[in-house]
Short mmCIF file of C-alpha atoms in Angstrom, two decimals:
data_model
loop_
_atom_site.label_atom_id
_atom_site.label_comp_id
_atom_site.label_asym_id
_atom_site.label_seq_id
_atom_site.Cartn_x
_atom_site.Cartn_y
_atom_site.Cartn_z
CA MET X 476 0.00 0.00 0.00
CA ALA X 477 2.87 2.31 0.78
CA ASP X 478 4.29 1.75 -2.68
CA ASP X 479 0.96 2.55 -4.30
CA ALA X 480 0.61 5.72 -2.25
CA GLY X 481 4.10 6.81 -3.22
CA LEU X 482 3.46 6.23 -6.89
CA GLU X 483 0.29 8.30 -6.76
CA THR X 484 2.06 11.36 -5.33
CA PRO X 485 2.91 13.74 -8.20
CA LEU X 486 6.16 15.58 -7.72
CA CYS X 487 6.71 17.44 -11.00
CA SER X 488 6.22 17.23 -14.73
CA GLU X 489 8.14 18.12 -17.88
CA GLN X 490 7.64 18.32 -21.61
CA PHE X 491 9.81 18.81 -24.68
CA GLY X 492 8.63 21.64 -26.90
CA SER X 493 4.94 21.25 -27.61
CA GLY X 494 4.97 17.50 -26.91
CA GLU X 495 2.83 15.76 -24.35
CA ALA X 496 3.76 16.45 -20.75
CA ARG X 497 4.90 13.53 -18.57
CA GLY X 498 4.56 13.34 -14.82
CA CYS X 499 7.05 12.24 -12.19
CA ARG X 500 6.08 10.35 -9.07
CA ALA X 501 8.00 9.17 -6.03
CA ALA X 502 8.56 5.46 -5.53
CA ALA X 503 8.80 3.86 -2.09
CA ASP X 504 12.58 3.38 -2.41
CA GLY X 505 13.16 7.07 -3.07
CA SER X 506 13.64 6.74 -6.81
CA LEU X 507 11.87 8.91 -9.38
CA GLN X 508 9.43 7.26 -11.72
CA TRP X 509 8.81 9.20 -14.93
CA GLU X 510 5.79 8.56 -17.04
CA VAL X 511 6.67 8.20 -20.71
CA GLY X 512 3.70 10.19 -21.95
CA GLY X 513 4.92 10.54 -25.52
CA TRP X 514 4.78 6.77 -26.03
CA ARG X 515 1.07 6.59 -25.29
CA TRP X 516 0.35 7.55 -28.87
CA TRP X 517 2.07 4.38 -29.96
CA GLY X 518 0.38 2.21 -27.31
CA LEU X 519 3.67 1.80 -25.40
CA SER X 520 3.01 3.93 -22.34
CA ARG X 521 4.99 2.74 -19.33
CA ALA X 522 7.02 4.15 -16.48
CA PHE X 523 10.75 3.93 -15.90
CA THR X 524 12.78 4.76 -12.84
CA VAL X 525 15.71 6.98 -12.06
CA LYS X 526 17.59 5.85 -8.94
CA PRO X 527 18.78 8.37 -6.39
CA GLU X 528 22.34 9.57 -6.78
CA GLY X 529 24.89 7.28 -5.19
CA ARG X 530 23.08 3.99 -5.92
CA ASP X 531 24.87 1.14 -7.64
CA ALA X 532 25.52 1.98 -11.26
CA GLY X 533 24.10 -1.28 -12.41
CA GLU X 534 20.75 -0.46 -10.83
CA VAL X 535 20.46 3.04 -12.28
CA GLY X 536 17.69 3.36 -14.80
CA ALA X 537 17.57 5.56 -17.85
CA SER X 538 18.54 9.14 -17.12
CA GLY X 539 15.96 10.61 -19.44
CA ALA X 540 12.83 9.67 -21.28
CA PRO X 541 13.36 7.27 -24.15
CA SER X 542 12.40 8.96 -27.38
CA PRO X 543 9.28 7.95 -29.29
CA PRO X 544 10.02 5.89 -32.41
CA LEU X 545 9.94 8.90 -34.70
CA SER X 546 11.65 11.44 -32.45
CA GLY X 547 15.09 10.42 -33.70
CA LEU X 548 14.12 11.08 -37.30
CA GLN X 549 12.44 14.31 -36.25
CA ALA X 550 15.62 15.53 -34.58
CA VAL X 551 17.63 14.77 -37.73
CA PHE X 552 15.32 16.13 -40.41
CA LEU X 553 13.05 18.71 -38.72
CA PRO X 554 14.01 22.01 -37.03
CA GLN X 555 14.41 21.97 -33.27
CA GLY X 556 11.14 22.80 -31.54
CA PHE X 557 9.01 21.63 -34.47
CA PRO X 558 6.14 22.46 -34.99
CA ASP X 559 6.19 25.61 -32.82
CA SER X 560 9.49 26.88 -34.20
CA VAL X 561 8.24 27.08 -37.79
CA SER X 562 5.23 28.53 -39.61
CA PRO X 563 2.01 26.46 -39.81
CA ASP X 564 2.52 25.89 -43.55
CA TYR X 565 5.96 24.31 -43.06
CA LEU X 566 4.98 20.63 -43.09
CA PRO X 567 2.63 20.62 -46.13
CA TYR X 568 5.14 22.68 -48.09
CA GLN X 569 8.05 20.40 -47.20
CA LEU X 570 6.10 17.24 -48.05
CA TRP X 571 5.22 18.46 -51.54
CA ASP X 572 8.71 19.91 -51.94
CA SER X 573 10.15 16.47 -51.21
CA VAL X 574 7.90 14.90 -53.85
CA GLN X 575 9.03 17.40 -56.48
CA ALA X 576 12.68 16.95 -55.50
CA PHE X 577 12.37 13.17 -55.93
CA ALA X 578 10.76 13.54 -59.35
CA SER X 579 13.41 16.09 -60.37
CA SER X 580 16.19 13.75 -59.23
CA LEU X 581 14.91 10.96 -61.47
CA SER X 582 14.44 13.32 -64.42
CA GLY X 583 17.95 14.65 -63.87
CA SER X 584 19.36 11.14 -64.11
CA LEU X 585 17.75 10.67 -67.51
CA ALA X 586 19.06 14.05 -68.66
CA THR X 587 22.59 13.33 -67.39
CA GLN X 588 22.64 10.02 -69.24
CA ALA X 589 21.64 11.80 -72.46
CA VAL X 590 24.34 14.48 -72.06
CA LEU X 591 27.08 11.93 -71.40
CA LEU X 592 25.93 9.94 -74.41
CA GLY X 593 26.01 13.08 -76.57
CA ILE X 594 29.50 14.07 -75.38
CA GLY X 595 30.78 10.70 -76.49
CA VAL X 596 30.94 8.44 -73.45
CA GLY X 597 31.13 4.90 -74.83
CA ASN X 598 32.02 6.11 -78.33
CA ALA X 599 35.53 5.10 -79.42
CA LYS X 600 35.66 7.92 -81.99
CA ALA X 601 35.04 10.67 -79.43
CA THR X 602 38.07 12.70 -78.34
CA VAL X 603 38.83 14.06 -74.91
CA SER X 604 39.60 17.53 -76.27
CA ALA X 605 36.23 17.81 -78.05
CA ALA X 606 34.35 16.72 -74.93
CA THR X 607 36.34 19.15 -72.79
CA ALA X 608 35.67 22.05 -75.18
CA THR X 609 31.95 21.30 -75.13
CA TRP X 610 31.93 21.17 -71.34
CA LEU X 611 33.83 24.47 -71.01
CA VAL X 612 31.51 26.30 -73.42
CA LYS X 613 28.50 24.93 -71.53
CA ASP X 614 29.82 26.00 -68.13
CA SER X 615 30.97 29.47 -69.20
CA THR X 616 27.59 30.22 -70.76
CA GLY X 617 25.88 29.28 -67.52
CA MET X 618 28.20 31.44 -65.42
CA LEU X 619 27.52 34.52 -67.51
CA GLY X 620 23.78 33.83 -67.40
CA ARG X 621 23.88 33.54 -63.62
CA ILE X 622 25.47 36.99 -63.27
CA VAL X 623 23.12 38.68 -65.76
CA PHE X 624 19.96 37.19 -64.26
CA ALA X 625 20.96 38.13 -60.71
CA TRP X 626 21.51 41.74 -61.88
CA TRP X 627 18.29 41.82 -63.91
CA LYS X 628 15.78 40.20 -61.54
CA GLY X 629 17.53 39.83 -58.19
CA SER X 630 15.59 42.63 -56.47
CA LYS X 631 12.24 41.21 -57.61
CA LEU X 632 12.67 37.70 -56.21
CA ASP X 633 11.72 38.67 -52.64
CA CYS X 634 8.50 40.36 -53.77
CA ASN X 635 7.12 37.34 -55.62
CA ALA X 636 8.97 34.42 -54.06
CA LYS X 637 6.23 31.88 -54.74
CA GLN X 638 5.85 32.81 -58.40
CA TRP X 639 9.58 32.82 -59.08
CA ARG X 640 10.06 29.50 -57.30
CA LEU X 641 7.43 27.90 -59.51
CA PHE X 642 8.98 29.56 -62.56
CA ALA X 643 12.43 28.21 -61.60
CA ASP X 644 11.21 24.62 -61.33
CA ILE X 645 9.37 24.77 -64.66
CA LEU X 646 12.46 26.25 -66.31
CA ASN X 647 14.49 23.40 -64.80
CA ASP X 648 12.19 20.91 -66.54
CA VAL X 649 12.69 22.75 -69.83
CA ALA X 650 16.46 22.60 -69.33
CA MET X 651 16.39 18.84 -68.74
CA PHE X 652 14.20 18.32 -71.81
CA LEU X 653 16.80 20.15 -73.90
CA GLU X 654 19.50 17.87 -72.51
CA ILE X 655 17.50 14.76 -73.38
CA MET X 656 16.90 16.00 -76.92
CA ALA X 657 20.49 17.19 -77.46
CA PRO X 658 21.91 13.81 -78.69
CA VAL X 659 19.13 13.58 -81.29
CA TYR X 660 20.67 16.50 -83.21
CA PRO X 661 24.47 16.11 -82.90
CA ILE X 662 25.18 19.18 -85.04
CA CYS X 663 23.44 21.45 -82.52
CA PHE X 664 24.60 19.51 -79.45
CA THR X 665 26.97 22.16 -78.04
CA MET X 666 24.46 24.97 -78.53
CA THR X 667 21.65 22.89 -76.99
CA VAL X 668 23.55 21.88 -73.85
CA SER X 669 24.85 25.43 -73.45
CA THR X 670 21.30 26.76 -73.57
CA SER X 671 20.25 24.09 -71.10
CA ASN X 672 23.04 25.00 -68.69
CA LEU X 673 22.16 28.68 -69.03
CA ALA X 674 18.61 27.84 -67.96
CA LYS X 675 19.89 25.70 -65.08
CA CYS X 676 22.05 28.53 -63.79
CA ILE X 677 19.05 30.85 -63.84
CA VAL X 678 17.18 28.15 -61.92
CA SER X 679 20.01 28.06 -59.39
CA VAL X 680 19.80 31.81 -58.77
CA ALA X 681 16.00 32.01 -58.66
CA GLY X 682 15.57 28.80 -56.68
CA GLY X 683 18.25 29.59 -54.12
CA ALA X 684 17.12 33.17 -53.58
CA THR X 685 13.44 32.30 -53.22
CA ARG X 686 14.28 29.42 -50.90
CA ALA X 687 16.10 31.91 -48.68
CA ALA X 688 13.03 34.18 -48.71
CA LEU X 689 10.79 31.25 -47.77
CA THR X 690 13.16 30.30 -44.95
CA VAL X 691 12.75 33.79 -43.49
CA HIS X 692 8.98 33.25 -43.61
CA GLN X 693 9.07 29.75 -42.08
CA ALA X 694 11.55 30.44 -39.25
CA ARG X 695 9.64 31.69 -36.21
CA ARG X 696 12.32 31.62 -33.50
CA ASN X 697 15.24 33.34 -35.21
CA ASN X 698 16.21 29.86 -36.38
CA MET X 699 16.76 30.50 -40.09
CA ALA X 700 20.05 28.60 -40.07
CA ASP X 701 18.43 25.54 -38.47
CA VAL X 702 15.48 25.60 -40.89
CA SER X 703 17.85 25.94 -43.84
CA ALA X 704 20.14 23.16 -42.57
CA LYS X 705 17.25 20.75 -42.02
CA ASP X 706 15.86 21.58 -45.46
CA SER X 707 19.25 20.64 -46.88
CA SER X 708 19.16 17.35 -44.96
CA GLN X 709 15.70 16.56 -46.29
CA GLU X 710 16.79 17.34 -49.84
CA THR X 711 19.90 15.16 -49.45
CA LEU X 712 17.80 12.23 -48.22
CA VAL X 713 15.38 12.62 -51.12
CA ASN X 714 18.22 12.86 -53.64
CA LEU X 715 19.81 9.75 -52.15
CA ALA X 716 16.54 7.88 -52.59
CA GLY X 717 16.33 9.22 -56.15
CA LEU X 718 19.87 8.02 -56.82
CA LEU X 719 19.06 4.50 -55.66
CA VAL X 720 15.90 4.37 -57.77
CA SER X 721 17.84 5.77 -60.75
CA LEU X 722 20.33 2.91 -60.50
CA LEU X 723 17.43 0.53 -61.04
CA MET X 724 15.63 2.65 -63.63
CA LEU X 725 18.45 3.59 -66.02
CA PRO X 726 19.32 0.04 -67.17
CA LEU X 727 15.66 -0.51 -68.01
CA VAL X 728 15.27 2.61 -70.18
CA SER X 729 18.76 2.98 -71.69
CA GLY X 730 18.01 0.78 -74.68
CA CYS X 731 14.56 2.26 -75.40
CA PRO X 732 14.51 6.02 -76.19
CA GLY X 733 10.72 6.10 -76.47
CA PHE X 734 10.22 4.57 -73.04
CA SER X 735 12.86 6.89 -71.59
CA LEU X 736 11.07 9.93 -73.02
CA GLY X 737 7.74 8.66 -71.68
CA CYS X 738 9.21 8.29 -68.19
CA PHE X 739 10.61 11.80 -68.44
CA PHE X 740 7.23 13.32 -69.34
CA PHE X 741 5.53 11.45 -66.50
CA LEU X 742 8.13 12.62 -63.99
CA THR X 743 7.93 16.18 -65.36
CA ALA X 744 4.14 16.23 -64.89
CA LEU X 745 4.56 14.96 -61.32
CA HIS X 746 7.30 17.53 -60.70
CA ILE X 747 5.19 20.49 -61.88
CA TYR X 748 2.10 19.32 -59.98
CA ALA X 749 4.04 18.83 -56.74
CA ASN X 750 5.65 22.27 -57.14
CA TYR X 751 2.27 23.87 -57.68
CA ARG X 752 0.88 22.21 -54.56
CA ALA X 753 3.97 23.21 -52.57
CA VAL X 754 3.81 26.92 -53.38
CA ARG X 755 0.02 26.92 -53.06
CA ALA X 756 0.43 25.56 -49.52
CA LEU X 757 2.47 28.60 -48.51
CA VAL X 758 0.66 31.29 -46.52
CA MET X 759 2.72 34.49 -46.67
CA GLU X 760 1.64 37.02 -44.04
CA THR X 761 3.27 40.04 -45.65
CA LEU X 762 1.75 42.01 -48.49
CA ASN X 763 3.18 42.18 -51.99
CA GLU X 764 1.44 43.94 -54.85
CA GLY X 765 -0.59 40.90 -55.89
CA ARG X 766 -1.87 40.10 -52.41
CA LEU X 767 -2.53 43.77 -51.63
CA ARG X 768 -4.56 44.10 -54.83
CA LEU X 769 -6.70 41.10 -53.88
CA VAL X 770 -7.23 42.26 -50.30
CA LEU X 771 -8.01 45.85 -51.30
CA LYS X 772 -10.43 44.80 -54.04
CA HIS X 773 -12.30 42.57 -51.61
CA TYR X 774 -12.36 45.36 -49.02
CA LEU X 775 -13.68 47.98 -51.43
CA GLN X 776 -16.37 45.65 -52.77
CA ARG X 777 -17.49 43.95 -49.54
CA GLY X 778 -16.07 45.96 -46.68
CA GLU X 779 -14.13 42.95 -45.36
CA VAL X 780 -10.40 42.24 -45.21
CA LEU X 781 -9.28 38.84 -46.47
CA ASP X 782 -7.12 36.92 -44.01
CA PRO X 783 -3.70 35.65 -45.20
CA THR X 784 -4.93 32.11 -45.81
CA ALA X 785 -7.78 33.20 -48.11
CA ALA X 786 -5.66 35.77 -49.95
CA ASN X 787 -2.79 33.33 -50.55
CA ARG X 788 -5.25 30.77 -51.87
CA MET X 789 -6.52 33.30 -54.43
CA GLU X 790 -3.13 34.77 -55.36
CA PRO X 791 -2.14 34.13 -59.00
CA LEU X 792 0.99 32.01 -59.34
CA TRP X 793 1.63 32.49 -63.07
CA THR X 794 3.36 35.86 -63.26
CA GLY X 795 2.58 38.07 -66.24
CA PHE X 796 -0.64 36.33 -67.25
CA TRP X 797 -3.23 38.58 -65.60
CA PRO X 798 -4.04 42.24 -66.29
CA ALA X 799 -2.94 44.72 -63.67
CA PRO X 800 -2.41 48.47 -63.50
CA SER X 801 1.22 49.46 -63.41
CA LEU X 802 2.42 50.62 -59.99
CA SER X 803 5.94 52.00 -59.55
CA LEU X 804 7.15 52.87 -56.05
CA GLY X 805 10.27 54.90 -55.34
CA VAL X 806 10.63 56.55 -58.78
CA PRO X 807 12.97 59.55 -59.22
CA LEU X 808 11.37 62.98 -58.96
CA HIS X 809 13.04 64.24 -62.14
CA ARG X 810 11.07 61.68 -64.16
CA LEU X 811 7.75 63.31 -63.19
CA VAL X 812 8.43 67.08 -63.21
CA SER X 813 10.41 69.41 -65.42
CA SER X 814 9.19 72.83 -64.21
CA VAL X 815 8.23 74.67 -61.03
CA PHE X 816 4.58 74.68 -62.12
CA GLU X 817 4.53 70.89 -62.53
CA LEU X 818 6.17 70.48 -59.13
CA GLN X 819 3.55 72.75 -57.53
CA GLN X 820 0.74 70.74 -59.13
CA LEU X 821 2.27 67.48 -57.95
CA VAL X 822 2.77 68.67 -54.36
CA GLU X 823 -0.63 70.33 -54.01
CA GLY X 824 -2.95 68.26 -51.86
CA HIS X 825 -0.25 65.84 -50.73
CA GLN X 826 0.01 65.89 -46.96
CA GLU X 827 1.67 62.48 -46.79
CA SER X 828 5.36 61.86 -47.32
CA TYR X 829 4.91 60.70 -50.90
CA LEU X 830 3.94 62.26 -54.22
CA LEU X 831 1.74 60.35 -56.63
CA CYS X 832 1.35 60.87 -60.37
CA TRP X 833 -1.43 59.05 -62.23
CA ASP X 834 -1.55 58.60 -66.00
CA GLN X 835 -5.25 57.91 -66.65
CA SER X 836 -4.81 56.89 -70.29
CA GLN X 837 -2.37 54.08 -69.44
CA ASN X 838 -3.62 53.53 -65.86
CA GLN X 839 -0.05 53.91 -64.67
CA VAL X 840 0.79 55.14 -61.17
CA GLN X 841 4.23 56.44 -60.23
CA VAL X 842 5.09 57.29 -56.62
CA VAL X 843 7.93 59.47 -55.34
CA LEU X 844 8.86 58.64 -51.74
CA ASN X 845 10.15 61.09 -49.15
CA GLN X 846 13.31 60.38 -47.19
CA LYS X 847 11.19 59.84 -44.06
CA ALA X 848 8.73 57.42 -45.65
CA GLY X 849 8.37 54.26 -43.54
CA PRO X 850 6.71 50.89 -44.26
CA LYS X 851 3.20 52.16 -43.46
CA THR X 852 3.66 55.18 -45.72
CA ILE X 853 4.75 52.89 -48.55
CA LEU X 854 1.76 50.64 -47.86
CA ARG X 855 -0.56 53.65 -47.98
CA ALA X 856 1.02 54.87 -51.23
CA ALA X 857 0.55 51.44 -52.82
CA THR X 858 -3.05 51.34 -51.56
CA HIS X 859 -3.60 54.81 -53.03
CA GLY X 860 -2.24 53.76 -56.42
CA LEU X 861 -4.35 50.59 -56.56
CA MET X 862 -7.41 52.56 -55.47
CA LEU X 863 -6.93 54.91 -58.44
CA GLY X 864 -6.83 51.85 -60.68
CA ALA X 865 -10.14 50.73 -59.16
CA LEU X 866 -11.77 53.96 -60.38
CA GLN X 867 -11.42 52.66 -63.92
CA GLY X 868 -12.93 49.28 -63.07
CA ASP X 869 -16.57 48.20 -63.02
CA GLY X 870 -16.92 46.60 -59.59
CA PRO X 871 -18.81 48.11 -56.65
CA LEU X 872 -16.99 50.70 -54.55
CA PRO X 873 -17.65 52.51 -51.26
CA ALA X 874 -19.99 55.48 -51.56
CA GLU X 875 -17.20 58.06 -51.51
CA LEU X 876 -15.25 56.40 -54.31
CA GLU X 877 -18.39 55.54 -56.30
CA GLU X 878 -19.38 59.20 -56.30
CA LEU X 879 -15.90 60.21 -57.43
CA ARG X 880 -15.89 57.59 -60.20
CA ASN X 881 -19.26 58.78 -61.48
CA ARG X 882 -18.06 62.41 -61.55
CA VAL X 883 -14.89 61.40 -63.38
CA ARG X 884 -16.88 59.47 -66.00
CA ALA X 885 -19.77 61.91 -66.40
CA GLY X 886 -18.09 65.25 -66.81
CA PRO X 887 -15.17 66.42 -68.90
CA LYS X 888 -11.93 64.58 -68.19
CA LYS X 889 -10.39 65.95 -65.03
CA GLU X 890 -6.76 66.67 -64.60
CA SER X 891 -5.08 63.67 -63.00
CA TRP X 892 -3.65 65.73 -60.16
CA VAL X 893 -7.17 66.90 -59.24
CA VAL X 894 -8.41 63.30 -58.99
CA VAL X 895 -5.36 62.35 -56.95
CA LYS X 896 -6.05 65.22 -54.56
CA GLU X 897 -9.67 64.12 -54.09
CA THR X 898 -8.70 60.49 -53.51
CA HIS X 899 -6.31 61.67 -50.79
CA GLU X 900 -9.32 62.96 -48.87
CA VAL X 901 -11.18 59.68 -49.34
CA LEU X 902 -8.12 57.69 -48.31
CA ASP X 903 -7.80 59.73 -45.11
CA MET X 904 -11.09 58.14 -44.04
CA LEU X 905 -10.67 54.66 -45.50
CA PHE X 906 -7.03 53.79 -44.88
CA PRO X 907 -7.03 53.88 -41.04
CA LYS X 908 -10.01 51.49 -41.06
CA PHE X 909 -8.35 49.34 -43.71
CA LEU X 910 -5.15 49.17 -41.66
CA LYS X 911 -6.72 48.62 -38.25
CA ALA X 912 -10.48 48.84 -37.96
CA PRO X 913 -12.26 50.02 -34.80
CA HIS X 914 -13.70 47.26 -32.62
CA ASP X 915 -17.25 47.79 -33.87
CA LEU X 916 -16.25 47.12 -37.49
CA SER X 917 -14.92 44.10 -39.37
CA PRO X 918 -11.19 43.44 -38.82
CA GLY X 919 -8.54 45.50 -40.60
CA LEU X 920 -5.24 44.24 -41.98
CA GLN X 921 -3.56 43.94 -38.59
CA ASP X 922 -6.53 42.23 -36.94
CA ALA X 923 -6.86 39.80 -39.85
CA GLY X 924 -3.29 38.56 -39.31
CA TRP X 925 -1.26 40.60 -41.80
CA LYS X 926 2.18 41.87 -40.75
CA THR X 927 2.03 45.54 -41.70
CA GLU X 928 5.29 46.54 -40.02
CA LYS X 929 7.04 45.14 -43.10
CA HIS X 930 6.05 44.42 -46.67
CA GLN X 931 7.17 42.71 -49.88
CA LEU X 932 6.24 45.52 -52.25
CA GLU X 933 8.72 46.23 -55.00
CA VAL X 934 10.26 49.60 -54.12
CA ASP X 935 13.12 51.32 -55.92
CA GLU X 936 15.81 53.19 -54.00
CA TRP X 937 15.03 56.75 -55.16
CA ARG X 938 14.03 59.18 -52.38
CA ALA X 939 13.36 62.92 -52.50
CA THR X 940 12.57 65.94 -50.34
CA TRP X 941 10.21 68.81 -51.09
CA LEU X 942 8.42 71.65 -49.35
CA LEU X 943 5.39 70.22 -47.58
CA SER X 944 2.44 71.82 -45.87
CA PRO X 945 2.70 72.16 -42.07
CA GLU X 946 0.12 69.38 -41.57
CA LYS X 947 2.31 66.80 -43.29
CA LYS X 948 1.94 63.37 -41.71
CA VAL X 949 4.67 60.78 -41.50
CA LEU X 950 3.64 57.17 -40.92
#
């Protein structure tokens, strides 16, 4: 009875991360008996003892809780503290990313076999110098392409990380298809593999940069290095599995080009589908132009702010295939004005730390930012520009904007700077509610879960100063 009473006396409890807590009870002999709570899920719940210090070493039990069967794999392949240390979309993204990596590994094996065959591996007439020249031309083309692409699009990869990641994986499939087809046309072999390597180097830049941006999103405990390292471990494991499967697959398809091509198309379809599901699983909580446009349109039409999950689900993933008004943030002032009169027109009515110029004919908005413009000012400027674009649309608008749109359409064409001035007054009422609504209204951006202290809007580096009215506001 004494033993039973001792075992029923709880002394303390502990848990690892967000795992199930386990209790500790005192045994009659003074030892600690820990409950292995995590094993209950597997039907293996039991207690084990820790003897008091100074007992015989042979009688000392385990010094800590034995890990559940999967905890060892979790420690190797998942970030420490999972799932609390990463974003909620981490696991679905990584699962689909592993599927696409496996399919890409198999496709890459087929492409590598084709390239080696085209260079002359196994052909007694092939020379080492010719193969070396081909390889050098291929590699140098890719290196130059890597530099040019990073200069051309590097600053845009953060803003549309999901779209560019999907683009990179599709381009990788195109590159591997070129490699498979290269031996079919020996005359164009060097040009084909060089083009393929150029595409692969672009994939390397776009894929690596967007993966870094996604790591920033997924890491929730300043653990970007851990998330990145575990992602690398997962990718290595998947590639190892792909290598083993390739060793079995290649002998079966090497003598049948048609079957090899069929396998490649099947793996490519799986690769693209898995990539689409992976990026669609991501829920970015910062606003880029595409997500801001969706959220603002929904707010203007229905008076409600979409939460990040709904907006990310609706966000287009195929860049360049949907109509959108042009919005340029951080443009140089000299591009918009060439005289004192034009500067006075541009500044008139602007009490915020940005100047906005709207070309109605092309529906193009250009924004000059002040030196003191912060993230919320930039968010307001982008909202202002997209709101001007909404005046030329056909959807429902709030009463203030609907009245302004009717006046713009009914009467003679107003000067753009007059319309901009009037929308400033409307925005003074709408934007605070859009950003953070009062408690008696539907949630604003901040209440809906958006992180407004930072953004992923594409902003150039130009800043300017100008004479402002005394009531200038700086957000």
